[in-house]
Short mmCIF file of C-alpha atoms in Angstrom, two decimals:
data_model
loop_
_atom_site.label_atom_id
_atom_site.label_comp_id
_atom_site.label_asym_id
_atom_site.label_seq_id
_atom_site.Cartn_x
_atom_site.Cartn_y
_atom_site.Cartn_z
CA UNK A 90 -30.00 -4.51 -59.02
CA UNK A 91 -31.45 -2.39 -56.13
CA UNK A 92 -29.02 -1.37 -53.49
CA UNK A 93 -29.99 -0.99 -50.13
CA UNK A 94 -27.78 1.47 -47.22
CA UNK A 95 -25.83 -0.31 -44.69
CA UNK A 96 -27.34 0.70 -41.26
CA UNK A 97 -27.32 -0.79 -37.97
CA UNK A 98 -29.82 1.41 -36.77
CA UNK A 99 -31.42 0.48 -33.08
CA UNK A 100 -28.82 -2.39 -32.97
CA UNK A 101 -26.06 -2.62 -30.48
CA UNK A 102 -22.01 -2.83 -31.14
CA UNK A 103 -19.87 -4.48 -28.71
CA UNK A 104 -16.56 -3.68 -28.86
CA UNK A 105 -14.08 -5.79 -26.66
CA UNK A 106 -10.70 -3.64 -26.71
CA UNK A 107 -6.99 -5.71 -25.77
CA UNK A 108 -5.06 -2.65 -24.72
CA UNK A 109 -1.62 -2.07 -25.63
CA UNK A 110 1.19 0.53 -25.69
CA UNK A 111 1.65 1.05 -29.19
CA UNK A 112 -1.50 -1.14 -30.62
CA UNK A 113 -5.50 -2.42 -30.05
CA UNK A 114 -6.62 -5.55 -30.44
CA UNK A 115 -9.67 -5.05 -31.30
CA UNK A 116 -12.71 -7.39 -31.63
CA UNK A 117 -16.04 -6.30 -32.90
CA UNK A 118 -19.55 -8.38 -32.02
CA UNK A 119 -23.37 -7.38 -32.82
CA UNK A 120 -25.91 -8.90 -31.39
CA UNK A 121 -26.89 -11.42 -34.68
CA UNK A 122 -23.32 -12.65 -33.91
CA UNK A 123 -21.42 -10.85 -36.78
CA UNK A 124 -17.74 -10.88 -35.38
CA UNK A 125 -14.96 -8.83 -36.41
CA UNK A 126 -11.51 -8.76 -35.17
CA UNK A 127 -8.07 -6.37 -36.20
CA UNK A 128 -5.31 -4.72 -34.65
CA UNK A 129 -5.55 -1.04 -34.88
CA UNK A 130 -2.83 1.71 -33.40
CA UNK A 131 -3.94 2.69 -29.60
CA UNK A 132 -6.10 5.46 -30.68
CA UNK A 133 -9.66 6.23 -29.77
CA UNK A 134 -10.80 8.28 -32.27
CA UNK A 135 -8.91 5.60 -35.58
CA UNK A 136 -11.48 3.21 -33.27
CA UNK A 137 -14.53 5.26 -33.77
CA UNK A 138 -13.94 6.01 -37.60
CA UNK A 139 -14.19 2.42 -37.86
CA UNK A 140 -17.45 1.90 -36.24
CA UNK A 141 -18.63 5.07 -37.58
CA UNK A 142 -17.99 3.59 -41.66
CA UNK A 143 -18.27 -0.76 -41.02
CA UNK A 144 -21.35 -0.15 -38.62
CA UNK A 145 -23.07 3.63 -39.19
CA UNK A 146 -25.87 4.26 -36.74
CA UNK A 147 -25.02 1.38 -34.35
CA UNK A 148 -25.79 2.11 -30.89
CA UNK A 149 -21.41 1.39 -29.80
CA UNK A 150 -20.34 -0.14 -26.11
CA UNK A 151 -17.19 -0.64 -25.63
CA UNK A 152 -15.08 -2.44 -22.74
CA UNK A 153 -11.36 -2.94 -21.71
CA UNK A 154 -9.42 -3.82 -18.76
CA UNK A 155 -8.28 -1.54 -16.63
CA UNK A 156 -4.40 -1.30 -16.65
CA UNK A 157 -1.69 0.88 -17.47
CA UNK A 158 -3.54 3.70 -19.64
CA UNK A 159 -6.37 4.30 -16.40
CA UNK A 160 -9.49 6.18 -17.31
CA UNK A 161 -8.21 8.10 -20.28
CA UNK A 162 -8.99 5.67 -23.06
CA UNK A 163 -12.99 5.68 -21.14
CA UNK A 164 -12.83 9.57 -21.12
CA UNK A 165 -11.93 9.45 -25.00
CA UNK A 166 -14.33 7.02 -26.05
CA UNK A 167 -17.40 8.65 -24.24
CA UNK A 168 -16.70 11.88 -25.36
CA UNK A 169 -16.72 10.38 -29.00
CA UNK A 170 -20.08 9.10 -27.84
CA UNK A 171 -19.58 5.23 -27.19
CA UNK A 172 -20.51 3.57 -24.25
CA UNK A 173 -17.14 2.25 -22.41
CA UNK A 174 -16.98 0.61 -19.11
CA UNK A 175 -13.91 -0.44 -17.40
CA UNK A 176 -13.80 -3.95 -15.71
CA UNK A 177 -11.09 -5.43 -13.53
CA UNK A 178 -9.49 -8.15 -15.25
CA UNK A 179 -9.98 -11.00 -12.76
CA UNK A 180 -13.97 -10.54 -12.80
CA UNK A 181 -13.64 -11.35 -16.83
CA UNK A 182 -14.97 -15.06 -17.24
CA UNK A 183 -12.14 -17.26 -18.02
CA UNK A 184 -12.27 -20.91 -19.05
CA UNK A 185 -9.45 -23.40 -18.44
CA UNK A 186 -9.17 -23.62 -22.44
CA UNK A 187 -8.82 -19.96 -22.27
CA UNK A 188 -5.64 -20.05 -19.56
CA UNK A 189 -4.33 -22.30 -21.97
CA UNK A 190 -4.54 -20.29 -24.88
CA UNK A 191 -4.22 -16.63 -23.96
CA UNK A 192 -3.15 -14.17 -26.74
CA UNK A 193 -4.44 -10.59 -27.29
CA UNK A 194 -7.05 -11.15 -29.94
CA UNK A 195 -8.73 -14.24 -27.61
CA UNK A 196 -8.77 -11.59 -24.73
CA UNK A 197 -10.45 -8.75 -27.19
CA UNK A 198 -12.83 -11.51 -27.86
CA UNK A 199 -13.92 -12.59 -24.07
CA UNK A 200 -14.66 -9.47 -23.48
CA UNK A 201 -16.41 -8.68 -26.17
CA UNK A 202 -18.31 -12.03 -25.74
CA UNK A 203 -18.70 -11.10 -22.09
CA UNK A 204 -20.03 -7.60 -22.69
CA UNK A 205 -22.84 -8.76 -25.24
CA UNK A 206 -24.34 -11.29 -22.54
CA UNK A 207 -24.67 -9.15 -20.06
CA UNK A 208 -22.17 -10.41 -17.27
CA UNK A 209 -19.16 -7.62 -16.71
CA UNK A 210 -19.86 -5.00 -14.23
CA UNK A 211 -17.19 -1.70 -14.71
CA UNK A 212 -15.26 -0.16 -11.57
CA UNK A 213 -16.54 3.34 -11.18
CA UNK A 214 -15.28 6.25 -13.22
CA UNK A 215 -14.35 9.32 -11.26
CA UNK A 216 -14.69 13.04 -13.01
CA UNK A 217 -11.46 13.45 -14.53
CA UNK A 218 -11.13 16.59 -12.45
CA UNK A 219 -11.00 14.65 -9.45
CA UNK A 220 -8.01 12.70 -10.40
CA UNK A 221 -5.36 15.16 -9.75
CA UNK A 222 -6.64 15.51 -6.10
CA UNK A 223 -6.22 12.05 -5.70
CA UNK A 224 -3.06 11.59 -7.19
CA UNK A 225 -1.65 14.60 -4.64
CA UNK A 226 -2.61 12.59 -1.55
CA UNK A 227 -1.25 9.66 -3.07
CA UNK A 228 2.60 11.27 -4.01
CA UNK A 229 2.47 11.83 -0.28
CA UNK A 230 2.53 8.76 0.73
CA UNK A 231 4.57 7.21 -2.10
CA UNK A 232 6.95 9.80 -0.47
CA UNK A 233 6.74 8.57 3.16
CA UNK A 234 7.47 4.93 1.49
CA UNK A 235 10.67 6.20 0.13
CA UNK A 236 11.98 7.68 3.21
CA UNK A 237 11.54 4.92 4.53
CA UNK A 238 13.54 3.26 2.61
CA UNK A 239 16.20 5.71 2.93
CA UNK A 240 16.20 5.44 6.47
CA UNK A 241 16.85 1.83 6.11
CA UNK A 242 19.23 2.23 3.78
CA UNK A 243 21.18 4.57 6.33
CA UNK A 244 21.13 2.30 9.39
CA UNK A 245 22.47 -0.64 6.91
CA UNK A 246 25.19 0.94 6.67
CA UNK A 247 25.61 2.34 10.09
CA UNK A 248 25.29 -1.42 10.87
CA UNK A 249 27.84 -3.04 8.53
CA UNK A 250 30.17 -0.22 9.25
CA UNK A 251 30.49 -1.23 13.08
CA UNK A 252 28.96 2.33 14.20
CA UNK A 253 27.54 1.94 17.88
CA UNK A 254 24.51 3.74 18.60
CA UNK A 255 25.55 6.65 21.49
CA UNK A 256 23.06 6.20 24.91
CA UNK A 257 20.92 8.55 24.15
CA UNK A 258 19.79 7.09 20.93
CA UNK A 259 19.50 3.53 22.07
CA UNK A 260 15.67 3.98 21.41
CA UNK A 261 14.30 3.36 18.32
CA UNK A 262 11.84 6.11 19.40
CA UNK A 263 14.66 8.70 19.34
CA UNK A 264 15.86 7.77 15.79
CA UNK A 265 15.55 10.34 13.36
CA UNK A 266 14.92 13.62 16.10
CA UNK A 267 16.63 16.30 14.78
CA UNK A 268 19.67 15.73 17.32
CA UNK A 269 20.01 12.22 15.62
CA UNK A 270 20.07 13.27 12.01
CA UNK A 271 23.24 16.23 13.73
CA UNK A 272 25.26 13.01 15.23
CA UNK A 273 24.91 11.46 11.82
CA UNK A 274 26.21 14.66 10.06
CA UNK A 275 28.73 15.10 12.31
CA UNK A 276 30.28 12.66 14.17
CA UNK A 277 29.89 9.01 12.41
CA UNK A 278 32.80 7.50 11.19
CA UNK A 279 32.95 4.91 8.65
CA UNK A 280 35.41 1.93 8.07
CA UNK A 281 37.00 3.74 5.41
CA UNK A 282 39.09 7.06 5.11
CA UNK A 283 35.90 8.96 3.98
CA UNK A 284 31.95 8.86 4.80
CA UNK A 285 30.54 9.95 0.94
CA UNK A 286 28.41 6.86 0.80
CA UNK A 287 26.67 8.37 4.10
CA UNK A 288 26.67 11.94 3.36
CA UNK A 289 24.93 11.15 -0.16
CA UNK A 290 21.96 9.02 1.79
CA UNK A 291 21.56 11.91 4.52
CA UNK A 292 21.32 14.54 1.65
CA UNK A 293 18.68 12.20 0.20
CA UNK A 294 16.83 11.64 3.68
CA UNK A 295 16.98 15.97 3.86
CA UNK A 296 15.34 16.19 -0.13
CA UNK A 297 12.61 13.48 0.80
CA UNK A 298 11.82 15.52 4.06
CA UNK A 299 11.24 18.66 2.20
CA UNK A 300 9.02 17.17 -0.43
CA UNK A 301 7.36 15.20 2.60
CA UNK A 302 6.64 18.71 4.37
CA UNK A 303 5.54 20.33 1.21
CA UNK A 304 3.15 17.68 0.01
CA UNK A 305 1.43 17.73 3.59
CA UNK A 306 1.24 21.49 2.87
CA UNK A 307 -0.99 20.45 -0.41
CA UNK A 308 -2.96 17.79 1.09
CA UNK A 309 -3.66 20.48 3.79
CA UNK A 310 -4.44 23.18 1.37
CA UNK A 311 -6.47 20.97 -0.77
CA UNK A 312 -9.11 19.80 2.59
CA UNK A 313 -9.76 23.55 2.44
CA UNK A 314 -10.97 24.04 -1.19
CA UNK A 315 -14.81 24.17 -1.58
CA UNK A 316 -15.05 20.93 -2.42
CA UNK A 317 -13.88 18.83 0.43
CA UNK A 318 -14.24 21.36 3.30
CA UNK A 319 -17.79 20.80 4.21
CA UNK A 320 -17.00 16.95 3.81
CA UNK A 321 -13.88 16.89 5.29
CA UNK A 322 -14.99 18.59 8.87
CA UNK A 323 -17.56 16.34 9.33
CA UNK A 324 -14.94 13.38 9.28
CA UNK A 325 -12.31 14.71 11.33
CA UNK A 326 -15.05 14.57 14.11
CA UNK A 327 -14.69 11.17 14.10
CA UNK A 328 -12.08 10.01 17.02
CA UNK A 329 -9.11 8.95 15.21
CA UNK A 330 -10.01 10.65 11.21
CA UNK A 331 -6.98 13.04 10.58
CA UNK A 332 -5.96 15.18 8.14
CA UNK A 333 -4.17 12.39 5.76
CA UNK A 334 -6.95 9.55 6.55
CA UNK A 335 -9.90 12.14 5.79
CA UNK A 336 -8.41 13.18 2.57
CA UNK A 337 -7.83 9.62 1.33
CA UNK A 338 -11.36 8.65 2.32
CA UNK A 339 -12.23 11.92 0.12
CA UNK A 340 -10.16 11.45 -2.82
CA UNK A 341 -10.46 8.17 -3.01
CA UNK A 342 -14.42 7.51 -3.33
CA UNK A 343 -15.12 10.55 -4.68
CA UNK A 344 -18.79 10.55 -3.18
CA UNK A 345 -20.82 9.51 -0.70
CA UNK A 346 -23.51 8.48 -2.54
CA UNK A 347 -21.55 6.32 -4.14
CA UNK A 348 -22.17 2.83 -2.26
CA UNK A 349 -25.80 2.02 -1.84
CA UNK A 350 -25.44 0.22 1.04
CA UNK A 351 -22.36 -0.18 3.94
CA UNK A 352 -21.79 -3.43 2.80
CA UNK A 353 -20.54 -2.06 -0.52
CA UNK A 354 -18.61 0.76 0.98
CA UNK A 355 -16.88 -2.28 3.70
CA UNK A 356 -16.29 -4.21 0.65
CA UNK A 357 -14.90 -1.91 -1.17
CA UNK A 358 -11.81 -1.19 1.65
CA UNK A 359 -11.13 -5.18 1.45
CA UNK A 360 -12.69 -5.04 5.37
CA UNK A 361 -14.37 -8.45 4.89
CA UNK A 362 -12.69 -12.05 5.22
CA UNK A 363 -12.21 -14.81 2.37
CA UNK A 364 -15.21 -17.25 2.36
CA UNK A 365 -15.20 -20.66 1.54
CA UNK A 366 -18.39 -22.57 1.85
CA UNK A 367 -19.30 -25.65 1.42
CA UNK A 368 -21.81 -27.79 2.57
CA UNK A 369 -22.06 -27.75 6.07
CA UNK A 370 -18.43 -26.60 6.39
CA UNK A 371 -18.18 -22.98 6.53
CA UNK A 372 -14.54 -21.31 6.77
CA UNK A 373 -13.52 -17.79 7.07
CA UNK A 374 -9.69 -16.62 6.18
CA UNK A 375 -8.14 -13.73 6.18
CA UNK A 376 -9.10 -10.24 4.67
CA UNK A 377 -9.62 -10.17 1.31
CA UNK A 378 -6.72 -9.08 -1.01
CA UNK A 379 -9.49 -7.01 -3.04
CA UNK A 380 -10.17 -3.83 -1.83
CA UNK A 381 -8.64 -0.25 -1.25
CA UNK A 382 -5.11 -0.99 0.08
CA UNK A 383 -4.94 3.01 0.74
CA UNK A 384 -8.24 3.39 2.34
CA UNK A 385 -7.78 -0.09 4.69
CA UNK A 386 -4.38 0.77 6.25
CA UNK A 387 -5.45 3.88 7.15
CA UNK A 388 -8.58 2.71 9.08
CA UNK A 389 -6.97 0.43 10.57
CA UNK A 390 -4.48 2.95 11.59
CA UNK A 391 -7.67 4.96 12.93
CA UNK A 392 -9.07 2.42 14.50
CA UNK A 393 -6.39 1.84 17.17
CA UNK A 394 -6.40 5.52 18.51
CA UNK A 395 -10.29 5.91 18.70
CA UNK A 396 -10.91 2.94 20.48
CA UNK A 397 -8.60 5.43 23.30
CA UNK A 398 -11.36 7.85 22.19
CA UNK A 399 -14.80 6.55 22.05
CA UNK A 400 -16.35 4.32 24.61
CA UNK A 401 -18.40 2.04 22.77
CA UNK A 402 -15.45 1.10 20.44
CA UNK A 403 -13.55 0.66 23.50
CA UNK A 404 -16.10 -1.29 24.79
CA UNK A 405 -16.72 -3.34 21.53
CA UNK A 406 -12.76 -3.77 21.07
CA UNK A 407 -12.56 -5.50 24.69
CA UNK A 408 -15.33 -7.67 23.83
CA UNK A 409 -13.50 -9.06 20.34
CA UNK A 410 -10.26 -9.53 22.64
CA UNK A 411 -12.21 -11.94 25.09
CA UNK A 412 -12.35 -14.57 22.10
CA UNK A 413 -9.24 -13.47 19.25
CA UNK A 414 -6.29 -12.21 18.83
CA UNK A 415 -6.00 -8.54 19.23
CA UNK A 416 -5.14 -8.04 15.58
CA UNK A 417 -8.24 -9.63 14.47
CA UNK A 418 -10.94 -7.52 16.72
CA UNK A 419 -8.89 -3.98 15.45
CA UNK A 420 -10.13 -5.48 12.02
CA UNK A 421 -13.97 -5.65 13.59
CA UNK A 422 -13.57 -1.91 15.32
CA UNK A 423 -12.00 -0.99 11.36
CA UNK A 424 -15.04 -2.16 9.91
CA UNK A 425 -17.23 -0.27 12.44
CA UNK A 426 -15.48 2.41 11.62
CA UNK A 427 -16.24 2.57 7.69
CA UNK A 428 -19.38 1.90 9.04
CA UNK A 429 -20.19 5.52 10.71
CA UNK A 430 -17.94 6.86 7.89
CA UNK A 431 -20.36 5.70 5.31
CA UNK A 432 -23.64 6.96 7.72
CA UNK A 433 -21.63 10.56 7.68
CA UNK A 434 -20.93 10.92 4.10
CA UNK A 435 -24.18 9.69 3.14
CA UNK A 436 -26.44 12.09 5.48
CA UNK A 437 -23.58 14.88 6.20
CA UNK A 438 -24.18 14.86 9.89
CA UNK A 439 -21.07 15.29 12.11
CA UNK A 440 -19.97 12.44 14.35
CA UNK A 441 -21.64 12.37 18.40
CA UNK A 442 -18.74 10.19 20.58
CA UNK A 443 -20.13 8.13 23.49
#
């Protein structure tokens, strides 16, 4: 009986990958419609073995969702030498029987289905190098989001205690001024005999302010490092681009070559409205909840103080404002905004205001 060598030589491998904590779910498709599906422990290289010995000399591409693990399982499997992409679960093609029926196998299986004809597109994969960067300008603001917090916290109690706010703090401006923070230290009375439930929150309030200071002092630091500096000068010419806004526009797409067009890049910040069309009925809602929540704030943010700045936003703002709501044409000057901001990271000019 002649033997012949398993090979699967010039032929590609899909891989569809359910990830888990502890275990894959695993489905394997090639393109004659061969399907195999197991559960495997959540390791990329136990993975590649088994390609390496079911299907030697495939050509391997592999997809997942992106979730808890990030880009780590991608980095692993493309240094092993298979072809993984990362997709956002709601662009996956799902059928009503599939909503029905969802376990972890199915989903290993859609994916795998959906990679071999062609239809997923993957989020973009930084250079793992860049991800600490990112993840320092981030911590900053997840920082800012817990004093806040803490401040609440604070005048909660202040407020359920019965403590009146002295004249000179009847502002909400004048909250948290240095003099503020020494009347809460030292003269507030609670209800009760002692105040530990308010010294404990204040010593918090101190700890986040330090870590607050110190993680601007990174950010800072880090828009000086090769890197970004070039980059990050040319943006801070724009009216209303600071320090924190610049470095999230930096860390956050990586490069400006990134987006092909500005429609990608104003897509990409969430910058464009919910569309519904239909026949002759065309209806526009609110911004899209896809998008860079990070990036879109911030530009917003920006886009208040340089229409004080530049006179053609300031001209284009008071146009909007003739026919909507103020909130609505801040969204239009945003979007201008990312506009120029593409246009300067693409041909590294520094900004001209009018």
């Amino acid at each position: 009986m002649q033997k012949y060598e398993l090979s699967f030589k010039g032929q590609n491998i899909f891989v569809g990958i359910d990830v888990r904590l502890k275990t894959w779910s695993v489905t394997v498709l090639t393109a004659s419609g061969l399907k195999r599906q197991f559960t495997q422990p959540s390791d990329s290289r136990s993975l590649f073995d088994h390609l390496r010995k079911n299907y030697p000399e495939g050509s391997y591409h592999a997809v997942y969702e992106s979730g808890f693990c990030g880009y780590s399982t991608c980095y692993e499997l493309r240094s092993l030498g298979v072809d993984c992409i990362i997709v956002n679960a709601s662009d996956v093609p799902l059928t009503q029987k599939d909503r029905l029926s969802k376990t972890d196998p199915a989903d290993s299986l859609r994916l795998a289905r959906s990679l071999r004809e062609g239809s997923l597109s993957g989020i973009y994969v930084p250079d793992p190098v860049m991800l600490d960067d990112r993840g320092v300008v981030r911590h900053r603001e997840m920082i800012i989001k817990d004093m806040s917090r803490c401040k609440s916290r604070i005048k909660h109690l202040l407020y359920t205690n019965g403590v009146k706010y002295p004249n000179q703090f009847q502002r909400s401006r004048q909250h948290w001024t240095r003099s503020f923070i020494m009347w809460l230290e030292n003269e507030v009375r609670l209800l009760g005999s002692t105040r530990m439930s308010l010294d404990l929150l204040i010593e918090e309030l101190h700890s986040y302010r330090h870590m607050l200071l110190k993680s601007t002092g990174a950010v800072r630091e880090l828009s000086r490092a090769e890197r970004y500096r070039e980059r990050f000068n040319r943006l801070v010419s724009i009216p209303g681009v600071g320090l924190i806004t610049a470095m999230t526009l930096l860390t956050e797409t990586f490069e400006g070559n990134r987006f092909s067009s500005v429609k990608k890049f104003v897509s990409y910040l969430g910058l464009v409205p919910v569309m519904r069309n239909s026949g002759e009925f065309v209806r526009q809602g609110e911004l899209t909840p896809r998008g860079n929540q990070h990036i879109r704030r911030m530009l917003i943010e920006s886009a208040w103080v340089s229409i004080r700045c530049d006179a053609e936003l300031s001209s284009a703002f008071g146009h909007y404002c003739q026919y909507m709501k103020k909130a609505q044409a801040i969204v239009r000057i945003a979007k201008k905004l990312a506009s120029r901001i593409c246009h300067i990271l693409k041909t590294n000019e520094y900004y001209k205001c009018r």
